[in-house]
């Protein structure tokens, strides 16, 4: 009797980083709907700065904001299946978060243009996420490229 074939998938550190990032985004998206972890869930709106729901009592969230986190997490998991996809998710997603940080700095928090919604804590988090994702994506991609030459 033949032993069952087991497929061992090896992920690069880049793919692992993208996968973990995707899982974190999924977790944040789910937590944004859970009372107790998110305060004022009953005051959450679909979008806009009028949403008074606060994830961890710090980050302003809305239904749209949570859905975006969930979709970003799904994208991270899907794209982490390949090295190129993982790099594109981390670097491209990081750039999106840096643009979102700039948007949060430019748009007044009480403006109707603040449809996500964003507050000061969100802005700082988006800056850190953007820098972290771009940094991981470029550093781990560079390590793979230089490592494969030898």
PDB file of C-alpha atoms in Angstrom:
ATOM      1  CA  UNK A   1       0.000   0.000   0.000  1.00  0.00           C
ATOM      2  CA  UNK A   2       1.381   3.347  -1.013  1.00  0.00           C
ATOM      3  CA  UNK A   3       1.809   6.061   1.554  1.00  0.00           C
ATOM      4  CA  UNK A   4      -0.497   9.009   0.927  1.00  0.00           C
ATOM      5  CA  UNK A   5       1.119  11.830  -0.923  1.00  0.00           C
ATOM      6  CA  UNK A   6       1.559  14.862   1.217  1.00  0.00           C
ATOM      7  CA  UNK A   7       2.093  18.190  -0.368  1.00  0.00           C
ATOM      8  CA  UNK A   8       4.369  20.435   1.583  1.00  0.00           C
ATOM      9  CA  UNK A   9       3.934  24.010   0.569  1.00  0.00           C
ATOM     10  CA  UNK A  10       6.851  26.207   1.358  1.00  0.00           C
ATOM     11  CA  UNK A  11       6.098  29.855   1.799  1.00  0.00           C
ATOM     12  CA  UNK A  12       8.697  32.515   1.525  1.00  0.00           C
ATOM     13  CA  UNK A  13       9.045  35.002   4.393  1.00  0.00           C
ATOM     14  CA  UNK A  14       7.431  37.554   2.059  1.00  0.00           C
ATOM     15  CA  UNK A  15       4.382  35.324   1.568  1.00  0.00           C
ATOM     16  CA  UNK A  16       4.182  34.629   5.291  1.00  0.00           C
ATOM     17  CA  UNK A  17       4.276  38.364   6.055  1.00  0.00           C
ATOM     18  CA  UNK A  18       1.481  39.022   3.539  1.00  0.00           C
ATOM     19  CA  UNK A  19      -0.559  36.145   4.968  1.00  0.00           C
ATOM     20  CA  UNK A  20      -0.192  37.371   8.555  1.00  0.00           C
ATOM     21  CA  UNK A  21      -1.060  40.916   7.463  1.00  0.00           C
ATOM     22  CA  UNK A  22      -4.174  39.605   5.712  1.00  0.00           C
ATOM     23  CA  UNK A  23      -5.214  37.672   8.830  1.00  0.00           C
ATOM     24  CA  UNK A  24      -4.762  40.783  10.981  1.00  0.00           C
ATOM     25  CA  UNK A  25      -6.949  42.816   8.611  1.00  0.00           C
ATOM     26  CA  UNK A  26      -9.639  40.118   8.740  1.00  0.00           C
ATOM     27  CA  UNK A  27      -9.480  40.092  12.526  1.00  0.00           C
ATOM     28  CA  UNK A  28      -9.759  43.901  12.725  1.00  0.00           C
ATOM     29  CA  UNK A  29     -12.708  43.838  10.309  1.00  0.00           C
ATOM     30  CA  UNK A  30     -14.572  41.308  12.463  1.00  0.00           C
ATOM     31  CA  UNK A  31     -13.675  43.023  15.751  1.00  0.00           C
ATOM     32  CA  UNK A  32     -15.107  46.268  14.387  1.00  0.00           C
ATOM     33  CA  UNK A  33     -18.590  44.725  14.644  1.00  0.00           C
ATOM     34  CA  UNK A  34     -18.268  43.201  18.141  1.00  0.00           C
ATOM     35  CA  UNK A  35     -19.812  45.144  21.029  1.00  0.00           C
ATOM     36  CA  UNK A  36     -17.417  45.579  23.919  1.00  0.00           C
ATOM     37  CA  UNK A  37     -14.382  45.577  21.639  1.00  0.00           C
ATOM     38  CA  UNK A  38     -16.026  48.313  19.624  1.00  0.00           C
ATOM     39  CA  UNK A  39     -17.847  50.881  21.715  1.00  0.00           C
ATOM     40  CA  UNK A  40     -21.103  52.501  20.567  1.00  0.00           C
ATOM     41  CA  UNK A  41     -21.804  49.756  18.007  1.00  0.00           C
ATOM     42  CA  UNK A  42     -25.467  50.806  18.112  1.00  0.00           C
ATOM     43  CA  UNK A  43     -24.397  54.221  16.784  1.00  0.00           C
ATOM     44  CA  UNK A  44     -22.384  52.812  13.872  1.00  0.00           C
ATOM     45  CA  UNK A  45     -23.418  54.208  10.494  1.00  0.00           C
ATOM     46  CA  UNK A  46     -22.744  52.702   7.086  1.00  0.00           C
ATOM     47  CA  UNK A  47     -20.261  55.462   6.236  1.00  0.00           C
ATOM     48  CA  UNK A  48     -19.387  58.998   7.206  1.00  0.00           C
ATOM     49  CA  UNK A  49     -17.937  60.897  10.113  1.00  0.00           C
ATOM     50  CA  UNK A  50     -21.239  60.704  12.041  1.00  0.00           C
ATOM     51  CA  UNK A  51     -20.437  57.146  13.111  1.00  0.00           C
ATOM     52  CA  UNK A  52     -19.646  57.185  16.815  1.00  0.00           C
ATOM     53  CA  UNK A  53     -18.459  53.565  16.935  1.00  0.00           C
ATOM     54  CA  UNK A  54     -14.881  53.280  18.213  1.00  0.00           C
ATOM     55  CA  UNK A  55     -12.756  50.143  17.792  1.00  0.00           C
ATOM     56  CA  UNK A  56     -10.868  49.617  21.071  1.00  0.00           C
ATOM     57  CA  UNK A  57     -12.282  52.990  22.119  1.00  0.00           C
ATOM     58  CA  UNK A  58      -9.682  54.691  19.881  1.00  0.00           C
ATOM     59  CA  UNK A  59     -10.290  54.182  16.165  1.00  0.00           C
ATOM     60  CA  UNK A  60     -13.456  55.531  14.553  1.00  0.00           C
ATOM     61  CA  UNK A  61     -15.133  52.854  12.445  1.00  0.00           C
ATOM     62  CA  UNK A  62     -18.207  52.429  10.298  1.00  0.00           C
ATOM     63  CA  UNK A  63     -19.740  49.503   8.479  1.00  0.00           C
ATOM     64  CA  UNK A  64     -17.883  50.548   5.316  1.00  0.00           C
ATOM     65  CA  UNK A  65     -14.601  50.876   7.225  1.00  0.00           C
ATOM     66  CA  UNK A  66     -15.012  47.348   8.627  1.00  0.00           C
ATOM     67  CA  UNK A  67     -15.939  45.932   5.221  1.00  0.00           C
ATOM     68  CA  UNK A  68     -12.823  47.505   3.714  1.00  0.00           C
ATOM     69  CA  UNK A  69     -10.717  45.795   6.407  1.00  0.00           C
ATOM     70  CA  UNK A  70     -12.391  42.465   5.633  1.00  0.00           C
ATOM     71  CA  UNK A  71     -11.840  42.843   1.874  1.00  0.00           C
ATOM     72  CA  UNK A  72      -8.229  43.903   2.433  1.00  0.00           C
ATOM     73  CA  UNK A  73      -7.741  40.788   4.562  1.00  0.00           C
ATOM     74  CA  UNK A  74      -9.227  38.524   1.900  1.00  0.00           C
ATOM     75  CA  UNK A  75      -6.980  40.160  -0.702  1.00  0.00           C
ATOM     76  CA  UNK A  76      -3.947  39.594   1.526  1.00  0.00           C
ATOM     77  CA  UNK A  77      -4.733  35.901   1.967  1.00  0.00           C
ATOM     78  CA  UNK A  78      -5.394  35.401  -1.734  1.00  0.00           C
ATOM     79  CA  UNK A  79      -2.330  37.323  -2.875  1.00  0.00           C
ATOM     80  CA  UNK A  80      -0.043  35.639  -0.340  1.00  0.00           C
ATOM     81  CA  UNK A  81      -0.370  32.428  -2.351  1.00  0.00           C
ATOM     82  CA  UNK A  82       2.338  33.635  -4.737  1.00  0.00           C
ATOM     83  CA  UNK A  83       5.581  35.505  -4.184  1.00  0.00           C
ATOM     84  CA  UNK A  84       4.666  38.245  -6.679  1.00  0.00           C
ATOM     85  CA  UNK A  85       1.173  38.597  -5.261  1.00  0.00           C
ATOM     86  CA  UNK A  86       2.536  38.876  -1.725  1.00  0.00           C
ATOM     87  CA  UNK A  87       4.988  41.581  -2.758  1.00  0.00           C
ATOM     88  CA  UNK A  88       2.275  43.480  -4.632  1.00  0.00           C
ATOM     89  CA  UNK A  89      -0.104  43.225  -1.671  1.00  0.00           C
ATOM     90  CA  UNK A  90       2.435  44.517   0.837  1.00  0.00           C
ATOM     91  CA  UNK A  91       3.956  47.267  -1.301  1.00  0.00           C
ATOM     92  CA  UNK A  92       0.767  48.258  -3.138  1.00  0.00           C
ATOM     93  CA  UNK A  93      -1.378  48.008  -0.019  1.00  0.00           C
ATOM     94  CA  UNK A  94       1.192  50.019   1.899  1.00  0.00           C
ATOM     95  CA  UNK A  95       1.039  52.744  -0.728  1.00  0.00           C
ATOM     96  CA  UNK A  96      -2.768  52.742  -0.446  1.00  0.00           C
ATOM     97  CA  UNK A  97      -2.449  53.236   3.317  1.00  0.00           C
ATOM     98  CA  UNK A  98       0.054  56.060   2.857  1.00  0.00           C
ATOM     99  CA  UNK A  99      -2.394  57.751   0.476  1.00  0.00           C
ATOM    100  CA  UNK A 100      -5.166  57.205   3.013  1.00  0.00           C
ATOM    101  CA  UNK A 101      -2.940  58.826   5.656  1.00  0.00           C
ATOM    102  CA  UNK A 102      -2.501  61.872   3.399  1.00  0.00           C
ATOM    103  CA  UNK A 103      -6.239  61.948   2.741  1.00  0.00           C
ATOM    104  CA  UNK A 104      -6.885  61.895   6.489  1.00  0.00           C
ATOM    105  CA  UNK A 105      -4.508  64.819   6.986  1.00  0.00           C
ATOM    106  CA  UNK A 106      -6.100  66.925   4.254  1.00  0.00           C
ATOM    107  CA  UNK A 107      -9.801  66.246   4.824  1.00  0.00           C
ATOM    108  CA  UNK A 108     -11.303  67.796   7.978  1.00  0.00           C
ATOM    109  CA  UNK A 109     -12.636  65.124  10.336  1.00  0.00           C
ATOM    110  CA  UNK A 110     -16.094  66.736  10.523  1.00  0.00           C
ATOM    111  CA  UNK A 111     -16.374  67.093   6.731  1.00  0.00           C
ATOM    112  CA  UNK A 112     -18.783  65.090   4.594  1.00  0.00           C
ATOM    113  CA  UNK A 113     -15.700  64.135   2.545  1.00  0.00           C
ATOM    114  CA  UNK A 114     -14.564  62.083   5.565  1.00  0.00           C
ATOM    115  CA  UNK A 115     -16.723  59.172   4.412  1.00  0.00           C
ATOM    116  CA  UNK A 116     -14.511  56.323   5.716  1.00  0.00           C
ATOM    117  CA  UNK A 117     -14.506  57.733   8.673  1.00  0.00           C
ATOM    118  CA  UNK A 118     -11.058  58.714   9.908  1.00  0.00           C
ATOM    119  CA  UNK A 119      -9.843  60.328  13.098  1.00  0.00           C
ATOM    120  CA  UNK A 120      -6.368  61.317  14.321  1.00  0.00           C
ATOM    121  CA  UNK A 121      -5.677  57.832  15.710  1.00  0.00           C
ATOM    122  CA  UNK A 122      -6.637  56.311  12.336  1.00  0.00           C
ATOM    123  CA  UNK A 123      -4.287  58.709  10.567  1.00  0.00           C
ATOM    124  CA  UNK A 124      -1.293  57.691  12.704  1.00  0.00           C
ATOM    125  CA  UNK A 125      -2.173  54.016  12.329  1.00  0.00           C
ATOM    126  CA  UNK A 126      -2.429  54.394   8.545  1.00  0.00           C
ATOM    127  CA  UNK A 127       1.000  56.024   8.444  1.00  0.00           C
ATOM    128  CA  UNK A 128       2.540  53.190  10.476  1.00  0.00           C
ATOM    129  CA  UNK A 129       0.722  50.525   8.443  1.00  0.00           C
ATOM    130  CA  UNK A 130       1.779  52.092   5.157  1.00  0.00           C
ATOM    131  CA  UNK A 131       5.420  52.403   6.159  1.00  0.00           C
ATOM    132  CA  UNK A 132       5.430  48.925   7.698  1.00  0.00           C
ATOM    133  CA  UNK A 133       3.834  47.218   4.712  1.00  0.00           C
ATOM    134  CA  UNK A 134       6.034  48.966   2.134  1.00  0.00           C
ATOM    135  CA  UNK A 135       9.085  48.290   4.315  1.00  0.00           C
ATOM    136  CA  UNK A 136       8.265  44.585   4.717  1.00  0.00           C
ATOM    137  CA  UNK A 137       7.423  44.185   1.059  1.00  0.00           C
ATOM    138  CA  UNK A 138      10.612  45.807  -0.201  1.00  0.00           C
ATOM    139  CA  UNK A 139      12.971  44.342   2.417  1.00  0.00           C
ATOM    140  CA  UNK A 140      11.696  40.784   2.070  1.00  0.00           C
ATOM    141  CA  UNK A 141      11.544  41.034  -1.731  1.00  0.00           C
ATOM    142  CA  UNK A 142      15.111  42.341  -1.836  1.00  0.00           C
ATOM    143  CA  UNK A 143      16.289  39.507   0.422  1.00  0.00           C
ATOM    144  CA  UNK A 144      14.707  36.953  -1.912  1.00  0.00           C
ATOM    145  CA  UNK A 145      16.199  38.575  -5.003  1.00  0.00           C
ATOM    146  CA  UNK A 146      19.698  38.817  -3.586  1.00  0.00           C
ATOM    147  CA  UNK A 147      19.438  35.372  -1.993  1.00  0.00           C
ATOM    148  CA  UNK A 148      18.451  33.695  -5.253  1.00  0.00           C
ATOM    149  CA  UNK A 149      21.507  34.971  -7.084  1.00  0.00           C
ATOM    150  CA  UNK A 150      23.897  32.777  -5.091  1.00  0.00           C
TER     151      UNK A 150
END
